[in-house]
Coordinates of C-alpha atoms in Angstrom, one line a residue:
Chain A
M1 CA 11.2 -62.0 -74.4
A2 CA 8.7 -59.6 -75.8
S3 CA 10.0 -57.2 -78.5
L4 CA 9.5 -53.8 -78.2
E5 CA 6.3 -53.3 -79.5
E6 CA 4.7 -55.9 -77.0
V7 CA 6.8 -54.4 -74.3
T8 CA 5.3 -50.9 -74.5
P9 CA 1.9 -50.5 -76.3
T10 CA 0.5 -47.3 -75.9
V11 CA -2.4 -46.4 -73.4
D12 CA -5.0 -45.7 -75.5
E13 CA -4.5 -48.7 -77.9
S14 CA -4.9 -51.2 -74.8
L15 CA -8.2 -49.1 -73.8
E16 CA -9.5 -49.3 -77.2
F17 CA -9.0 -53.0 -77.5
D18 CA -10.3 -53.6 -74.2
P19 CA -13.8 -53.9 -74.6
S20 CA -14.6 -55.3 -78.0
L21 CA -11.6 -58.0 -77.6
K22 CA -12.3 -58.8 -74.1
K23 CA -13.2 -62.7 -74.9
K24 CA -10.1 -63.0 -76.9
K25 CA -7.8 -61.4 -74.2
K26 CA -9.2 -63.7 -71.7
K27 CA -7.8 -66.8 -73.4
P28 CA -4.1 -66.3 -73.5
K29 CA -4.1 -65.0 -69.7
A30 CA -5.8 -68.5 -68.8
V31 CA -3.3 -70.4 -70.8
S32 CA -0.2 -68.5 -69.6
F33 CA -1.2 -69.2 -66.2
D34 CA -1.8 -72.6 -66.6
E35 CA 1.9 -72.9 -67.3
A36 CA 2.5 -71.1 -64.4
A37 CA 0.8 -73.4 -62.3
D38 CA 2.5 -76.1 -64.2
L39 CA 5.3 -75.6 -61.9
D40 CA 3.2 -76.7 -58.8
D41 CA 1.6 -79.9 -60.1
S42 CA 1.3 -81.4 -56.7
A43 CA -0.3 -78.8 -54.2
P44 CA -3.8 -79.4 -54.3
K45 CA -4.7 -78.2 -50.9
N46 CA -5.3 -74.4 -51.8
A47 CA -7.0 -75.1 -55.0
S48 CA -9.3 -72.6 -56.9
A49 CA -10.3 -70.9 -53.7
D50 CA -11.7 -67.6 -55.2
P51 CA -14.3 -67.1 -57.9
A52 CA -11.5 -65.9 -60.2
V53 CA -9.5 -68.8 -59.9
D54 CA -12.5 -71.0 -60.5
E55 CA -13.3 -69.2 -63.7
L56 CA -9.6 -69.7 -64.8
T57 CA -9.7 -73.5 -63.9
D58 CA -13.1 -73.4 -65.8
M59 CA -11.4 -72.5 -69.0
F60 CA -8.5 -74.5 -68.7
A61 CA -10.7 -77.7 -68.5
N62 CA -12.5 -76.6 -71.5
L63 CA -9.4 -75.0 -73.5
K64 CA -10.0 -77.7 -76.3
K65 CA -12.8 -75.6 -77.3
K66 CA -12.0 -72.5 -78.7
K67 CA -15.3 -70.7 -78.4
K68 CA -16.3 -71.7 -74.8
K69 CA -18.0 -68.8 -72.9
S70 CA -16.5 -68.5 -69.6
T71 CA -20.1 -68.0 -67.9
S72 CA -20.8 -71.9 -68.7
T73 CA -19.8 -74.0 -65.7
A74 CA -19.2 -77.1 -67.5
S75 CA -17.7 -80.0 -65.4
L76 CA -13.9 -79.5 -64.5
E77 CA -12.7 -83.1 -64.8
P78 CA -14.2 -85.0 -67.8
E79 CA -13.0 -88.0 -66.7
E80 CA -15.0 -88.5 -63.9
G81 CA -18.8 -87.5 -62.6
S82 CA -21.6 -87.2 -64.7
P83 CA -21.5 -84.6 -67.5
A84 CA -22.7 -81.4 -65.5
P85 CA -25.5 -79.7 -67.4
D86 CA -25.0 -75.8 -68.3
T87 CA -26.3 -73.0 -66.0
G88 CA -29.2 -71.7 -68.1
A89 CA -32.1 -73.5 -67.7
E90 CA -33.3 -73.7 -71.2
E91 CA -29.9 -74.3 -72.3
N92 CA -29.8 -77.0 -70.0
V93 CA -33.0 -78.6 -71.6
E94 CA -31.5 -78.5 -75.1
D95 CA -28.5 -79.7 -74.0
F96 CA -29.7 -82.6 -73.1
D97 CA -32.2 -83.4 -75.6
F98 CA -29.2 -83.1 -77.9
S99 CA -26.8 -85.3 -76.0
T100 CA -29.6 -88.3 -75.9
K101 CA -30.1 -87.7 -79.4
K102 CA -26.7 -88.2 -79.9
K103 CA -26.8 -91.5 -78.3
K104 CA -29.7 -92.4 -80.1
K105 CA -27.7 -92.6 -83.3
K106 CA -28.5 -89.1 -84.4
K107 CA -31.5 -89.2 -87.0
A108 CA -31.1 -86.3 -89.4
A109 CA -28.1 -83.9 -90.3
V110 CA -31.0 -80.9 -90.6
D111 CA -32.0 -81.6 -87.3
V112 CA -28.6 -81.3 -85.7
S113 CA -28.0 -78.0 -87.5
E114 CA -31.3 -76.8 -86.2
F115 CA -30.0 -77.6 -83.1
E116 CA -26.8 -75.9 -83.2
Q117 CA -28.3 -73.0 -84.6
Q118 CA -30.6 -72.8 -81.5
L119 CA -27.5 -73.6 -79.2
E120 CA -25.9 -70.6 -80.9
E121 CA -28.6 -68.5 -80.3
A122 CA -29.0 -69.5 -76.7
G123 CA -25.5 -68.6 -76.0
V124 CA -24.2 -72.2 -76.0
V125 CA -21.7 -72.9 -78.4
E126 CA -22.0 -76.1 -80.3
T127 CA -19.0 -77.3 -79.2
N128 CA -21.0 -78.6 -76.2
E129 CA -22.1 -81.5 -78.0
D130 CA -18.4 -82.7 -78.2
D131 CA -17.9 -82.4 -74.6
D132 CA -21.0 -84.4 -73.6
T133 CA -20.1 -87.3 -76.0
F134 CA -16.6 -87.2 -75.0
E135 CA -17.2 -87.7 -71.4
K136 CA -20.0 -90.3 -72.2
D137 CA -17.0 -92.2 -74.6
G138 CA -15.0 -91.7 -71.3
E139 CA -17.3 -93.4 -69.2
E140 CA -18.0 -96.3 -71.5
D141 CA -14.3 -96.9 -71.8
A142 CA -14.0 -97.2 -68.1
E143 CA -16.8 -99.6 -67.8
D144 CA -15.4 -101.6 -70.6
G145 CA -11.9 -101.6 -68.7
E146 CA -13.5 -102.8 -65.4
E147 CA -14.9 -105.8 -67.3
E148 CA -11.8 -106.8 -68.9
E149 CA -10.1 -106.4 -65.8
A150 CA -12.2 -108.9 -64.1
S151 CA -11.7 -111.1 -67.0
W152 CA -8.0 -111.0 -67.0
L153 CA -7.6 -110.8 -63.3
N154 CA -8.8 -114.6 -63.0
S155 CA -7.0 -115.7 -66.2
D156 CA -3.7 -117.4 -66.3
R157 CA -2.4 -115.4 -69.2
E158 CA 0.3 -113.1 -69.0
Y159 CA -0.8 -109.5 -68.3
T160 CA -0.1 -107.0 -70.7
Y161 CA 1.4 -103.7 -69.7
E162 CA -1.2 -101.9 -70.8
E163 CA -3.4 -103.7 -68.3
L164 CA -1.3 -103.4 -65.4
L165 CA -1.0 -99.7 -66.0
H166 CA -4.7 -99.3 -66.1
R167 CA -5.1 -101.3 -62.8
F168 CA -2.3 -99.4 -61.3
F169 CA -3.7 -96.0 -62.1
K170 CA -7.2 -97.1 -61.1
I171 CA -6.0 -97.9 -57.7
L172 CA -4.0 -95.2 -57.3
R173 CA -6.9 -92.8 -58.4
T174 CA -9.1 -94.4 -55.6
N175 CA -6.8 -94.4 -52.8
N176 CA -5.1 -91.2 -53.3
P177 CA -6.2 -88.9 -56.1
E178 CA -3.7 -86.2 -55.4
L179 CA -1.0 -88.6 -56.4
A180 CA -2.4 -89.4 -59.9
G181 CA -1.7 -86.0 -61.4
E182 CA -5.2 -85.1 -61.3
R183 CA -6.0 -82.2 -63.6
G184 CA -7.7 -79.1 -62.4
Q185 CA -6.8 -80.0 -58.8
R186 CA -3.6 -78.1 -58.9
Y187 CA -2.4 -74.8 -57.2
K188 CA -3.8 -72.2 -59.2
I189 CA -2.9 -68.6 -58.7
P190 CA -4.9 -65.7 -59.5
P191 CA -3.7 -63.3 -62.4
P192 CA -2.6 -60.1 -61.2
S193 CA -5.1 -57.6 -61.7
V194 CA -3.4 -54.6 -62.9
M195 CA -4.6 -50.9 -63.4
R196 CA -2.9 -47.9 -64.5
E197 CA -2.9 -44.9 -62.3
G198 CA -2.5 -41.5 -64.2
N199 CA 0.2 -41.9 -66.9
K200 CA 3.1 -43.2 -65.3
K201 CA 2.0 -45.3 -62.6
T202 CA 0.6 -48.8 -62.3
I203 CA -1.4 -50.5 -59.9
F204 CA -1.3 -53.9 -58.8
A205 CA -4.1 -54.7 -56.7
N206 CA -4.1 -58.1 -55.3
L207 CA -0.5 -58.3 -54.5
K208 CA -1.5 -59.0 -51.2
D209 CA -3.7 -62.1 -52.1
I210 CA -1.1 -63.6 -54.4
S211 CA 1.6 -63.3 -52.0
D212 CA -0.5 -65.0 -49.5
R213 CA -1.2 -67.8 -51.8
M214 CA 2.5 -68.3 -52.2
H215 CA 3.1 -68.1 -48.7
R216 CA 5.5 -65.4 -48.9
P217 CA 5.7 -61.8 -47.4
Y218 CA 4.6 -59.3 -49.8
E219 CA 7.6 -57.2 -49.1
H220 CA 9.7 -59.9 -50.3
V221 CA 7.4 -60.1 -53.7
M222 CA 7.6 -56.5 -53.7
Q223 CA 11.2 -56.3 -53.5
F224 CA 11.6 -58.8 -56.5
L225 CA 9.1 -57.1 -58.5
F226 CA 10.9 -53.6 -58.1
A227 CA 14.5 -55.1 -58.6
E228 CA 13.4 -57.2 -61.8
L229 CA 11.4 -54.3 -63.3
G230 CA 14.3 -51.8 -62.4
T231 CA 11.5 -49.4 -60.7
S232 CA 10.7 -48.4 -57.4
G233 CA 7.1 -47.8 -55.9
S234 CA 5.0 -48.1 -52.8
V235 CA 2.0 -49.6 -51.0
D236 CA -1.1 -47.6 -50.8
G237 CA -3.7 -47.9 -48.2
N238 CA -5.7 -50.4 -49.5
A239 CA -3.0 -52.9 -49.5
R240 CA -2.3 -52.3 -53.5
L241 CA 1.1 -52.2 -54.7
V242 CA 1.8 -48.7 -56.7
I243 CA 4.4 -49.2 -59.2
K244 CA 6.3 -46.3 -61.3
G245 CA 6.2 -46.9 -64.7
R246 CA 3.9 -48.3 -67.3
F247 CA 3.3 -52.2 -67.0
Q248 CA 0.8 -54.5 -68.2
Q249 CA -0.8 -57.7 -66.9
K250 CA 1.1 -59.8 -69.1
Q251 CA 4.5 -58.5 -68.4
L252 CA 3.9 -58.8 -64.5
E253 CA 2.7 -62.1 -65.1
N254 CA 6.0 -63.1 -66.6
V255 CA 7.8 -61.5 -63.6
L256 CA 5.6 -63.4 -61.2
R257 CA 6.5 -66.7 -62.9
R258 CA 9.9 -66.1 -62.5
Y259 CA 9.6 -65.2 -58.8
I260 CA 7.6 -68.6 -58.4
M261 CA 10.2 -70.4 -60.3
E262 CA 13.1 -69.1 -58.3
Y263 CA 11.6 -68.6 -54.6
V264 CA 8.4 -70.6 -54.4
T265 CA 8.8 -74.0 -56.1
C266 CA 10.7 -76.7 -54.9
K267 CA 13.1 -77.9 -57.4
T268 CA 12.8 -81.4 -56.1
C269 CA 9.2 -82.3 -56.1
K270 CA 8.0 -79.4 -57.9
S271 CA 5.5 -78.5 -55.1
I272 CA 4.8 -74.9 -53.8
S273 CA 4.2 -75.6 -50.2
T274 CA 7.4 -74.1 -49.1
H275 CA 8.9 -71.6 -46.8
L276 CA 11.8 -69.3 -47.0
S277 CA 14.2 -69.2 -44.2
K278 CA 17.1 -66.9 -43.3
E279 CA 20.1 -68.4 -41.8
N280 CA 23.3 -66.0 -41.4
R281 CA 22.1 -64.0 -44.2
L282 CA 21.5 -66.3 -46.6
Y283 CA 18.1 -67.5 -47.7
F284 CA 16.9 -71.2 -47.8
L285 CA 13.8 -72.7 -49.6
V286 CA 12.5 -75.6 -47.6
C287 CA 9.7 -77.5 -49.1
E288 CA 7.2 -78.8 -46.8
S289 CA 6.2 -81.6 -48.5
C290 CA 9.5 -83.4 -49.5
G291 CA 11.6 -81.8 -47.0
S292 CA 14.2 -80.7 -49.3
R293 CA 16.4 -77.7 -48.9
R294 CA 18.0 -75.3 -51.3
S295 CA 19.6 -72.0 -50.9
V296 CA 18.2 -69.2 -53.1
S297 CA 20.1 -66.2 -53.9
G298 CA 18.8 -62.9 -52.3
I299 CA 17.2 -60.1 -54.4
K300 CA 19.7 -58.2 -55.8
T301 CA 18.8 -54.7 -57.8
G302 CA 22.0 -54.5 -59.8
F303 CA 23.2 -51.7 -61.7
Q304 CA 20.8 -48.9 -62.1
A305 CA 21.1 -46.4 -64.8
H306 CA 20.4 -43.0 -64.0
I307 CA 17.4 -42.0 -65.6
G308 CA 16.0 -38.6 -66.0
K309 CA 17.5 -35.1 -66.2
R310 CA 21.1 -35.1 -65.6
K311 CA 22.5 -33.4 -62.6
R312 CA 24.3 -30.1 -63.4
L313 CA 27.9 -30.6 -62.8
P314 CA 29.4 -28.3 -60.6
G315 CA 31.5 -25.4 -61.9
Chain B
M1 CA 40.4 -111.5 -54.9
S2 CA 40.5 -108.0 -53.5
T3 CA 43.0 -106.7 -55.6
S4 CA 40.9 -107.6 -58.8
I5 CA 38.4 -104.8 -58.0
E6 CA 39.8 -102.4 -60.5
N7 CA 37.1 -99.9 -60.7
L8 CA 37.7 -98.7 -57.2
K9 CA 41.1 -97.4 -58.1
T10 CA 40.3 -95.5 -61.5
F11 CA 37.8 -93.4 -60.2
D12 CA 37.5 -90.9 -57.4
P13 CA 34.0 -89.9 -56.7
F14 CA 34.8 -86.9 -55.0
A15 CA 37.5 -85.5 -57.1
D16 CA 36.6 -82.4 -59.2
T17 CA 35.0 -83.3 -62.2
G18 CA 35.8 -79.8 -63.6
D19 CA 32.5 -79.6 -65.2
D20 CA 30.2 -78.7 -62.2
D21 CA 28.7 -75.3 -61.7
S22 CA 31.5 -74.0 -59.1
Q23 CA 31.4 -70.6 -60.8
P24 CA 27.8 -69.5 -61.2
T25 CA 28.3 -66.4 -59.5
N26 CA 29.6 -64.2 -62.4
Y27 CA 26.7 -64.1 -64.3
I28 CA 26.0 -61.6 -67.0
H29 CA 22.9 -59.5 -66.2
I30 CA 21.0 -57.6 -68.8
R31 CA 18.1 -55.6 -67.6
I32 CA 15.8 -53.2 -69.1
Q33 CA 14.6 -49.8 -67.3
Q34 CA 11.8 -47.7 -68.3
R35 CA 12.5 -44.1 -69.3
N36 CA 9.6 -41.4 -70.2
G37 CA 7.2 -42.5 -72.8
R38 CA 7.8 -45.7 -74.4
K39 CA 11.4 -45.5 -74.6
T40 CA 13.5 -48.1 -72.3
L41 CA 17.2 -48.5 -71.8
T42 CA 19.0 -51.9 -71.8
T43 CA 22.1 -52.5 -69.4
V44 CA 24.5 -55.0 -69.9
Q45 CA 26.3 -55.8 -66.5
G46 CA 28.9 -58.3 -65.7
L47 CA 30.6 -58.7 -69.2
P48 CA 34.0 -60.7 -68.3
Q49 CA 37.0 -58.5 -68.2
E50 CA 39.1 -60.3 -70.7
Y51 CA 36.9 -58.5 -73.4
D52 CA 37.3 -55.2 -74.7
Q53 CA 34.2 -53.6 -73.7
K54 CA 34.8 -50.8 -75.8
R55 CA 34.9 -53.1 -79.0
I56 CA 31.8 -54.9 -77.9
L57 CA 30.1 -51.8 -77.6
R58 CA 30.9 -50.6 -80.8
A59 CA 30.0 -53.7 -82.3
L60 CA 26.4 -53.9 -80.6
K61 CA 25.8 -50.2 -81.6
K62 CA 26.2 -51.1 -85.2
D63 CA 24.5 -54.2 -84.9
F64 CA 21.3 -52.9 -83.2
A65 CA 21.6 -49.7 -84.9
C66 CA 21.2 -47.9 -81.5
N67 CA 23.5 -45.4 -79.2
G68 CA 25.1 -46.7 -76.1
T69 CA 27.7 -46.0 -73.7
I70 CA 30.1 -47.6 -70.9
V71 CA 29.1 -46.4 -67.6
K72 CA 31.6 -47.0 -64.8
D73 CA 29.9 -47.9 -61.6
E74 CA 32.2 -48.4 -58.2
E75 CA 30.8 -51.7 -57.3
L76 CA 29.9 -53.4 -60.5
G77 CA 32.7 -52.2 -63.0
E78 CA 32.0 -51.3 -66.6
V79 CA 28.3 -51.5 -67.6
I80 CA 27.1 -51.3 -70.9
Q81 CA 24.0 -49.0 -71.4
L82 CA 22.1 -49.3 -74.7
Q83 CA 19.0 -47.3 -75.9
G84 CA 16.0 -49.3 -76.6
D85 CA 15.3 -52.8 -75.5
Q86 CA 18.0 -55.0 -76.8
R87 CA 17.9 -57.6 -74.1
V88 CA 17.2 -60.6 -76.5
K89 CA 19.4 -59.5 -79.4
V90 CA 22.4 -58.8 -76.9
M91 CA 21.9 -62.1 -75.4
E92 CA 22.0 -63.6 -79.0
F93 CA 25.3 -61.7 -79.5
L94 CA 26.8 -62.9 -76.6
S95 CA 26.2 -66.4 -77.3
T96 CA 27.0 -66.4 -80.7
Q97 CA 29.9 -63.9 -81.0
L98 CA 31.5 -64.4 -77.6
N99 CA 30.6 -67.8 -77.1
I100 CA 29.0 -67.3 -73.7
L101 CA 26.7 -69.9 -72.3
K102 CA 23.4 -68.9 -72.3
K103 CA 22.9 -70.3 -68.7
N104 CA 25.3 -67.5 -67.6
I105 CA 23.4 -64.8 -69.0
K106 CA 20.5 -63.7 -67.0
I107 CA 18.0 -61.7 -68.8
H108 CA 15.5 -59.3 -66.2
G109 CA 12.4 -57.2 -66.4
F110 CA 9.0 -58.3 -67.8

């Protein structure tokens, strides 16, 4: 849990930080939501439909590289497919030049640093090269593996565990890739977009979107949010949620993550293609991919302390 | 031959093992509520009856250097209220001093 300083920073603080630290702020967001999505590994069907989510996945793929710009659309899955070029045309050229040079056993260190400078000027971070080389290595490895496999399949010797494992995963990947735990194909939920209305209210703009993605009625999500946050609120005309009190995106993310843990993911198969059914006052979570059922507790608000001015006692 | 199957007699798989989660209902809920400004309020609901709430409160107040009260609720019994965000600290206190399992404590809020 966050300490008090983290929980309630002042308004001006966040406003001050926003423009300058935008890039920095973006990353933890992405990371944390990745964790949330970790729960729901095997539901690739709704993966990354909207641009924000795409961006997120993008960032996960390139998470290793610290300075990666979010605008560049490098390939999502490094293992398969050829290395995707960057968006900008001139960057593109430079990129490719560079990688070919690398292949040719780079000539001089001076050259490289020059290129790095150019790349940096062009807005491409020098870690791009790592990406390319990494991808190439991966491809080479795969080819090697194929050759090896061909050799050991026909020989009489005992197969090693590694070889069989590779073979298994290769076959699995070709036949049904969704079982092989392909990264980037996972279910993603867009981060909550949170704004402040006035001084005391928070607007949660994409509640509808998020709850649609989770296949839950937004009323249910709303109820959970209010119970957890110990506040109240309402839905305004544009289907946005207005919450009383100051909350930050990170905090709402935490609550949403808990909601997903509790009411969305199937505990058995970790899938999130589930639905809630109500049977004589009890909620059951039924998984649509594995068919398991578990009961979930209803949303209880619990004790609500009286906040605000005390009522004047009679007499 | 049939009498020699000993392990059928010794263990009844349907007997109560005693360590199942048969009583998960009495969770301790630690909640937070926002007050005006950056002030918050922590409530601890569902402490076991065998503990003296007053003494716990006194210890909590001293440990966390905050004020607090006991509120009597019709349904929920006695609830400890503390000033400020003391959720993690309360949790630590309960698990170390009172030997309450952490899985029986639920922290709510953001």
